[in-house]
Amino acid sequence: MDFGYFGLMGYRERGTPPQRVFEEHIEQVRQADRLGFGIAWFAEHHFSNYCICPSPLLMAARCAGETQRIKLAPAVVVTPLYQPARVLAEIGMVDACSEGRLVLGVGSGYQPYEFERFGQDLAEARPRLEEFLDMMELAFDNETFSYEGKHYRMPETHISARPVNGRPDVWVAGDGDVGHRLCARRGYSPMFTGRWLGAEYLAGMRERIAEAYRAEGCDPETMQIGFQRFLCVTESRAETLAYVDNARHQMRLASALRRRAEVMDGAMMTEVPMPDELSLEEIADNLLVGDCETIAERLCAEIRAARPAHIMFHFQVGGSSHSAALDSMEKLMTDIRPMVEKELGPLADYGAPSRPQAAE
């Protein structure tokens, strides 16, 4: 397994300059490359301060020239919001420009607020995602292809901007059975967020995904799963709770957008508590926030519980600081990871032994 970086690129303070948000995250990606992170992931959302990155592929292209080794990935391209021919060419171009470092994260989307403003029907999002994936496989496995689906049609076509080594690795975001079974059928990797919960939740998610693999006739031991976690190294309980308050802010916005409960105040979303929300203290005790020893202990428990192939860490969130994110990234790789490997052994021993195989 390896560690990754995740950039949501949102803000909490009204009037925050977008240029500053992007510049800080580009610097964090440079740091992630220097420290040996495996993948840098970039979110896609629209029309609010929850996330101001409308094009993770554009962000990946921007960071390709700033980095040397780290892989670059959208988390995720919300494929139902795109015209397939165009985004297929952009995927090929970003991979070519990054010398084959693109990892393709895709998803069907979940925010009605966004879909309405693109004139798309969220109810059609999942079948549109499946058809897009059909087209992506055909486009990059063949010199030319045609497609005739319910939602998309393409006459015989050549996608001229092409990936360096064939179609890139594909990760699919979501915590639902439909997406997990799609991964099992196609040989993709599932990824999900750990939310505000801990190792027990992650173990439960692994078992849910395993059930989906079994339902598709696939061996769960071949799964390569990934998940997202908040992480911040702090020096006091007050610092811990301040960071967790920012993480809760982000989770509240996401929950409201999912439930069609968003309340907008101009450019800003109003924070609305989540249903059955835990207390700030309870959330703090579940997350990877605290001193290095506390984080290492919790991270060991999570790795044992979920056996991931990849963990992406969300360092800067809400109104938390850029400098704290850089510091936490450094300490994760120089202090915390050695503690984890002393306890668990080399992290390469965790995760799946091989890439998942599609069902016959």
Short mmCIF file of C-alpha atoms in Angstrom, two decimals:
data_model
loop_
_atom_site.label_atom_id
_atom_site.label_comp_id
_atom_site.label_asym_id
_atom_site.label_seq_id
_atom_site.Cartn_x
_atom_site.Cartn_y
_atom_site.Cartn_z
CA MET A 1 0.00 0.00 0.00
CA ASP A 2 1.00 3.61 -0.27
CA PHE A 3 -0.05 7.06 0.94
CA GLY A 4 -1.67 9.78 -1.13
CA TYR A 5 -2.51 13.46 -0.87
CA PHE A 6 -6.05 14.82 -1.34
CA GLY A 7 -6.91 18.42 -2.18
CA LEU A 8 -10.53 19.56 -1.86
CA MET A 9 -9.65 23.23 -2.46
CA GLY A 10 -12.49 24.78 -0.50
CA TYR A 11 -12.53 27.67 1.93
CA ARG A 12 -14.46 28.77 5.02
CA GLU A 13 -13.80 32.51 5.21
CA ARG A 14 -15.84 34.74 2.91
CA GLY A 15 -13.69 36.60 0.42
CA THR A 16 -10.84 34.08 0.33
CA PRO A 17 -9.03 34.66 -3.01
CA PRO A 18 -9.31 31.61 -5.28
CA GLN A 19 -5.78 32.25 -6.54
CA ARG A 20 -4.45 31.73 -3.01
CA VAL A 21 -6.38 28.48 -2.62
CA PHE A 22 -4.91 27.05 -5.81
CA GLU A 23 -1.38 28.29 -5.09
CA GLU A 24 -1.38 26.70 -1.64
CA HIS A 25 -2.53 23.36 -2.95
CA ILE A 26 0.05 23.41 -5.75
CA GLU A 27 2.73 23.97 -3.12
CA GLN A 28 1.33 21.06 -1.10
CA VAL A 29 1.54 18.82 -4.17
CA ARG A 30 5.18 19.82 -4.68
CA GLN A 31 5.78 18.86 -1.04
CA ALA A 32 3.95 15.55 -1.53
CA ASP A 33 6.17 14.77 -4.51
CA ARG A 34 9.32 15.59 -2.53
CA LEU A 35 8.23 13.44 0.42
CA GLY A 36 7.39 10.38 -1.66
CA PHE A 37 3.59 10.32 -1.63
CA GLY A 38 2.22 7.95 -4.26
CA ILE A 39 -0.70 9.90 -5.74
CA ALA A 40 -2.01 13.47 -5.55
CA TRP A 41 -5.81 13.57 -5.86
CA PHE A 42 -7.87 16.63 -6.85
CA ALA A 43 -11.57 17.05 -6.19
CA GLU A 44 -14.22 18.31 -8.61
CA HIS A 45 -17.18 20.38 -7.44
CA HIS A 46 -19.03 23.46 -8.64
CA PHE A 47 -20.81 26.66 -7.62
CA SER A 48 -19.91 27.03 -3.92
CA ASN A 49 -17.08 27.47 -1.43
CA TYR A 50 -17.25 23.72 -0.60
CA CYS A 51 -14.75 23.16 -3.44
CA ILE A 52 -13.67 25.68 -6.05
CA CYS A 53 -11.89 23.25 -8.40
CA PRO A 54 -14.21 22.67 -11.39
CA SER A 55 -11.67 20.61 -13.35
CA PRO A 56 -9.40 18.11 -11.57
CA LEU A 57 -7.86 17.20 -14.92
CA LEU A 58 -6.80 20.81 -15.39
CA MET A 59 -5.30 20.78 -11.89
CA ALA A 60 -3.47 17.54 -12.68
CA ALA A 61 -2.07 19.10 -15.86
CA ARG A 62 -0.95 22.17 -13.91
CA CYS A 63 0.83 20.05 -11.31
CA ALA A 64 2.49 17.77 -13.88
CA GLY A 65 5.02 20.48 -14.62
CA GLU A 66 5.64 21.10 -10.91
CA THR A 67 6.42 17.48 -9.99
CA GLN A 68 8.61 14.60 -11.09
CA ARG A 69 7.42 11.28 -9.63
CA ILE A 70 4.04 11.55 -7.94
CA LYS A 71 1.04 10.25 -9.86
CA LEU A 72 -1.77 12.74 -10.49
CA ALA A 73 -5.45 11.93 -10.23
CA PRO A 74 -8.93 13.44 -10.28
CA ALA A 75 -11.01 12.48 -7.25
CA VAL A 76 -13.11 12.42 -9.21
CA VAL A 77 -14.16 13.30 -12.75
CA VAL A 78 -17.95 13.47 -12.41
CA THR A 79 -18.47 11.89 -15.81
CA PRO A 80 -22.24 12.56 -16.27
CA LEU A 81 -21.46 16.29 -16.31
CA TYR A 82 -19.18 15.95 -19.37
CA GLN A 83 -19.48 15.41 -23.10
CA PRO A 84 -17.65 12.05 -23.38
CA ALA A 85 -15.61 12.70 -26.54
CA ARG A 86 -14.09 15.84 -25.08
CA VAL A 87 -13.21 14.44 -21.65
CA LEU A 88 -11.75 11.27 -23.21
CA ALA A 89 -9.35 13.42 -25.22
CA GLU A 90 -8.49 15.47 -22.13
CA ILE A 91 -7.75 12.29 -20.17
CA GLY A 92 -5.40 11.18 -22.93
CA MET A 93 -3.73 14.58 -23.10
CA VAL A 94 -3.13 14.88 -19.34
CA ASP A 95 -1.63 11.40 -19.22
CA ALA A 96 0.64 12.18 -22.18
CA CYS A 97 1.71 15.54 -20.73
CA SER A 98 2.49 13.97 -17.35
CA GLU A 99 4.54 11.17 -18.99
CA GLY A 100 2.03 8.49 -18.03
CA ARG A 101 1.43 9.58 -14.43
CA LEU A 102 -2.35 9.96 -14.63
CA VAL A 103 -4.57 7.79 -12.42
CA LEU A 104 -8.22 8.12 -13.40
CA GLY A 105 -10.70 8.59 -10.57
CA VAL A 106 -14.33 8.64 -11.71
CA GLY A 107 -17.74 8.87 -10.10
CA SER A 108 -21.39 9.39 -10.89
CA GLY A 109 -21.78 12.44 -8.65
CA TYR A 110 -24.18 12.98 -5.78
CA GLN A 111 -25.10 16.67 -5.57
CA PRO A 112 -28.47 17.71 -7.07
CA TYR A 113 -27.38 21.35 -6.73
CA GLU A 114 -24.60 20.76 -9.29
CA PHE A 115 -26.60 18.57 -11.67
CA GLU A 116 -29.45 21.10 -11.90
CA ARG A 117 -27.03 23.82 -12.98
CA PHE A 118 -25.58 21.61 -15.70
CA GLY A 119 -29.06 20.67 -16.89
CA GLN A 120 -28.48 17.00 -16.04
CA ASP A 121 -30.70 14.48 -14.27
CA LEU A 122 -29.03 12.93 -11.23
CA ALA A 123 -31.30 9.88 -11.60
CA GLU A 124 -29.46 9.04 -14.85
CA ALA A 125 -25.99 9.50 -13.40
CA ARG A 126 -25.09 5.88 -12.70
CA PRO A 127 -26.04 4.45 -16.13
CA ARG A 128 -24.28 7.40 -17.76
CA LEU A 129 -21.13 6.56 -15.79
CA GLU A 130 -21.28 2.94 -16.96
CA GLU A 131 -21.67 4.02 -20.59
CA PHE A 132 -18.80 6.45 -20.28
CA LEU A 133 -16.60 3.64 -18.97
CA ASP A 134 -17.63 1.47 -21.92
CA MET A 135 -16.49 4.25 -24.23
CA MET A 136 -13.26 4.88 -22.33
CA GLU A 137 -12.23 1.24 -22.58
CA LEU A 138 -13.04 1.12 -26.29
CA ALA A 139 -11.34 4.44 -27.00
CA PHE A 140 -8.01 3.56 -25.39
CA ASP A 141 -7.93 -0.14 -26.23
CA ASN A 142 -8.47 0.44 -29.96
CA GLU A 143 -7.29 2.80 -32.66
CA THR A 144 -10.89 3.70 -33.49
CA PHE A 145 -14.23 2.85 -31.92
CA SER A 146 -17.94 3.43 -32.22
CA TYR A 147 -20.61 3.27 -29.54
CA GLU A 148 -24.37 2.97 -29.39
CA GLY A 149 -25.84 3.27 -25.90
CA LYS A 150 -28.98 4.61 -24.31
CA HIS A 151 -27.41 7.92 -23.30
CA TYR A 152 -24.38 8.28 -25.58
CA ARG A 153 -23.70 7.55 -29.25
CA MET A 154 -20.47 7.88 -31.17
CA PRO A 155 -19.77 7.20 -34.86
CA GLU A 156 -16.46 5.61 -35.77
CA THR A 157 -13.94 7.84 -34.01
CA HIS A 158 -10.24 8.08 -33.17
CA ILE A 159 -9.27 9.81 -29.90
CA SER A 160 -6.02 11.41 -30.99
CA ALA A 161 -4.72 12.52 -27.57
CA ARG A 162 -3.84 9.17 -26.03
CA PRO A 163 -2.41 7.84 -22.76
CA VAL A 164 1.23 6.79 -22.77
CA ASN A 165 0.69 3.16 -21.70
CA GLY A 166 -2.88 2.43 -22.68
CA ARG A 167 -5.84 3.29 -20.50
CA PRO A 168 -4.83 4.42 -17.03
CA ASP A 169 -5.67 2.67 -13.76
CA VAL A 170 -9.27 3.46 -12.81
CA TRP A 171 -10.60 4.12 -9.31
CA VAL A 172 -14.33 4.53 -8.67
CA ALA A 173 -15.61 6.65 -5.77
CA GLY A 174 -18.64 5.77 -3.72
CA ASP A 175 -19.95 3.76 -0.79
CA GLY A 176 -22.80 1.98 -2.56
CA ASP A 177 -23.18 -1.61 -3.74
CA VAL A 178 -23.71 -0.62 -7.39
CA GLY A 179 -20.31 1.03 -7.66
CA HIS A 180 -18.55 -1.77 -5.81
CA ARG A 181 -20.02 -4.39 -8.12
CA LEU A 182 -18.98 -2.27 -11.11
CA CYS A 183 -15.39 -2.36 -9.80
CA ALA A 184 -15.53 -6.11 -9.40
CA ARG A 185 -16.86 -6.65 -12.94
CA ARG A 186 -14.39 -4.33 -14.64
CA GLY A 187 -11.26 -4.83 -12.56
CA TYR A 188 -11.28 -1.29 -11.16
CA SER A 189 -10.44 -0.18 -7.62
CA PRO A 190 -13.10 1.14 -5.21
CA MET A 191 -12.46 4.15 -3.00
CA PHE A 192 -14.55 5.81 -0.31
CA THR A 193 -14.34 8.32 2.52
CA GLY A 194 -13.97 7.29 6.15
CA ARG A 195 -16.30 10.16 7.12
CA TRP A 196 -16.10 11.08 10.82
CA LEU A 197 -15.76 7.47 11.98
CA GLY A 198 -12.88 5.14 12.78
CA ALA A 199 -11.45 1.65 12.26
CA GLU A 200 -14.73 -0.19 12.94
CA TYR A 201 -16.46 1.70 10.12
CA LEU A 202 -13.57 1.03 7.75
CA ALA A 203 -13.68 -2.68 8.54
CA GLY A 204 -17.41 -2.68 7.84
CA MET A 205 -16.87 -0.95 4.50
CA ARG A 206 -14.26 -3.52 3.51
CA GLU A 207 -16.74 -6.31 4.22
CA ARG A 208 -19.49 -4.54 2.25
CA ILE A 209 -17.16 -4.27 -0.74
CA ALA A 210 -16.14 -7.91 -0.31
CA GLU A 211 -19.81 -8.93 -0.46
CA ALA A 212 -20.18 -7.03 -3.73
CA TYR A 213 -17.16 -8.85 -5.14
CA ARG A 214 -18.54 -12.21 -4.08
CA ALA A 215 -21.89 -11.33 -5.68
CA GLU A 216 -20.05 -10.79 -8.97
CA GLY A 217 -18.16 -14.07 -8.68
CA CYS A 218 -14.86 -12.35 -7.84
CA ASP A 219 -12.40 -13.18 -5.07
CA PRO A 220 -12.43 -10.42 -2.39
CA GLU A 221 -8.77 -11.11 -1.70
CA THR A 222 -7.94 -9.47 -5.04
CA MET A 223 -9.59 -6.17 -4.03
CA GLN A 224 -7.44 -3.06 -3.95
CA ILE A 225 -9.43 -0.56 -1.92
CA GLY A 226 -8.60 3.00 -1.06
CA PHE A 227 -10.08 5.42 1.41
CA GLN A 228 -9.77 9.05 2.43
CA ARG A 229 -8.93 10.31 5.92
CA PHE A 230 -8.45 13.67 7.56
CA LEU A 231 -5.01 14.06 9.16
CA CYS A 232 -3.42 16.83 11.19
CA VAL A 233 -0.56 16.74 13.68
CA THR A 234 -1.39 18.96 16.65
CA GLU A 235 0.32 19.91 19.90
CA SER A 236 -2.71 20.40 22.18
CA ARG A 237 -6.33 19.36 22.60
CA ALA A 238 -7.36 22.89 21.67
CA GLU A 239 -5.50 22.63 18.34
CA THR A 240 -7.04 19.21 17.76
CA LEU A 241 -10.58 20.48 18.30
CA ALA A 242 -9.94 23.52 16.10
CA TYR A 243 -8.88 21.29 13.19
CA VAL A 244 -11.75 18.87 13.81
CA ASP A 245 -14.17 21.81 13.75
CA ASN A 246 -12.92 22.58 10.25
CA ALA A 247 -13.27 18.93 9.23
CA ARG A 248 -16.82 18.92 10.60
CA HIS A 249 -17.53 22.09 8.62
CA GLN A 250 -16.52 20.32 5.41
CA MET A 251 -18.54 17.22 6.28
CA ARG A 252 -21.60 19.33 7.08
CA LEU A 253 -21.43 21.03 3.68
CA ALA A 254 -21.07 17.69 1.90
CA SER A 255 -23.97 16.19 3.84
CA ALA A 256 -26.23 19.15 3.05
CA LEU A 257 -25.36 18.97 -0.64
CA ARG A 258 -26.07 15.24 -0.69
CA ARG A 259 -29.44 15.65 1.08
CA ARG A 260 -30.54 18.65 -1.03
CA ALA A 261 -30.49 20.67 2.18
CA GLU A 262 -27.94 23.29 1.14
CA VAL A 263 -28.59 26.87 2.22
CA MET A 264 -26.73 29.45 0.17
CA ASP A 265 -25.80 32.95 1.30
CA GLY A 266 -24.52 34.42 -1.92
CA ALA A 267 -21.27 32.62 -2.70
CA MET A 268 -21.14 30.87 0.69
CA MET A 269 -22.89 27.77 1.97
CA THR A 270 -24.41 28.05 5.42
CA GLU A 271 -23.24 25.34 7.79
CA VAL A 272 -26.06 22.93 8.72
CA PRO A 273 -25.55 20.12 11.29
CA MET A 274 -25.61 16.57 9.95
CA PRO A 275 -28.36 14.14 10.97
CA ASP A 276 -27.28 12.10 14.02
CA GLU A 277 -24.13 14.19 14.26
CA LEU A 278 -21.52 13.14 16.81
CA SER A 279 -20.10 15.69 19.23
CA LEU A 280 -16.88 17.46 18.32
CA GLU A 281 -15.08 15.49 21.06
CA GLU A 282 -16.36 12.17 19.69
CA ILE A 283 -15.32 13.06 16.13
CA ALA A 284 -11.88 14.10 17.40
CA ASP A 285 -11.43 10.70 19.03
CA ASN A 286 -12.15 8.94 15.71
CA LEU A 287 -9.96 10.95 13.35
CA LEU A 288 -6.22 10.92 12.66
CA VAL A 289 -5.67 14.13 14.60
CA GLY A 290 -3.35 14.63 17.56
CA ASP A 291 0.31 14.03 18.28
CA CYS A 292 2.38 11.69 16.12
CA GLU A 293 2.07 8.78 18.52
CA THR A 294 -1.74 9.04 18.68
CA ILE A 295 -2.04 9.24 14.90
CA ALA A 296 0.32 6.28 14.40
CA GLU A 297 -1.69 4.13 16.82
CA ARG A 298 -5.00 4.95 15.14
CA LEU A 299 -3.53 4.54 11.67
CA CYS A 300 -2.24 1.07 12.56
CA ALA A 301 -5.74 0.10 13.71
CA GLU A 302 -7.28 1.38 10.47
CA ILE A 303 -4.77 -0.42 8.26
CA ARG A 304 -5.37 -3.67 10.13
CA ALA A 305 -9.13 -3.20 9.86
CA ALA A 306 -9.39 -2.31 6.17
CA ARG A 307 -6.18 -3.66 4.59
CA PRO A 308 -6.15 -0.84 2.02
CA ALA A 309 -3.97 -0.58 -1.04
CA HIS A 310 -4.03 3.20 -0.73
CA ILE A 311 -4.94 5.90 1.79
CA MET A 312 -5.37 9.50 0.65
CA PHE A 313 -4.97 12.10 3.38
CA HIS A 314 -6.91 15.35 3.58
CA PHE A 315 -4.58 17.80 5.33
CA GLN A 316 -6.00 21.29 4.72
CA VAL A 317 -9.74 21.62 5.23
CA GLY A 318 -12.17 24.48 5.84
CA GLY A 319 -10.26 27.27 7.52
CA SER A 320 -7.27 25.19 8.63
CA SER A 321 -3.89 26.59 7.72
CA HIS A 322 -1.61 25.89 4.79
CA SER A 323 1.45 25.84 7.05
CA ALA A 324 -0.14 23.25 9.33
CA ALA A 325 -0.90 21.10 6.28
CA LEU A 326 2.74 21.25 5.12
CA ASP A 327 3.93 20.40 8.62
CA SER A 328 1.53 17.45 8.94
CA MET A 329 2.61 16.08 5.56
CA GLU A 330 6.24 16.20 6.64
CA LYS A 331 5.57 14.53 9.98
CA LEU A 332 3.42 11.81 8.42
CA MET A 333 6.27 10.66 6.21
CA THR A 334 9.24 11.29 8.51
CA ASP A 335 7.82 10.48 11.98
CA ILE A 336 4.47 8.67 11.75
CA ARG A 337 5.13 6.26 8.90
CA PRO A 338 8.24 4.79 10.58
CA MET A 339 6.16 4.19 13.74
CA VAL A 340 3.50 2.44 11.68
CA GLU A 341 6.04 0.26 9.90
CA LYS A 342 7.73 -0.61 13.19
CA GLU A 343 4.36 -1.93 14.37
CA LEU A 344 3.04 -3.50 11.15
CA GLY A 345 6.10 -4.14 9.06
CA PRO A 346 6.61 -2.74 5.54
CA LEU A 347 3.43 -1.14 4.25
CA ALA A 348 3.97 -2.90 0.94
CA ASP A 349 2.77 -6.03 2.76
CA TYR A 350 -0.72 -4.56 3.14
CA GLY A 351 -3.44 -4.20 0.50
CA ALA A 352 -4.13 -6.70 -2.25
CA PRO A 353 -1.51 -9.06 -3.68
CA SER A 354 -2.54 -8.32 -7.25
CA ARG A 355 -4.87 -6.11 -9.24
CA PRO A 356 -8.52 -7.23 -9.10
CA GLN A 357 -9.68 -9.39 -11.98
CA ALA A 358 -12.94 -8.75 -13.79
CA ALA A 359 -15.56 -11.48 -13.68
CA GLU A 360 -15.75 -13.75 -16.70
#
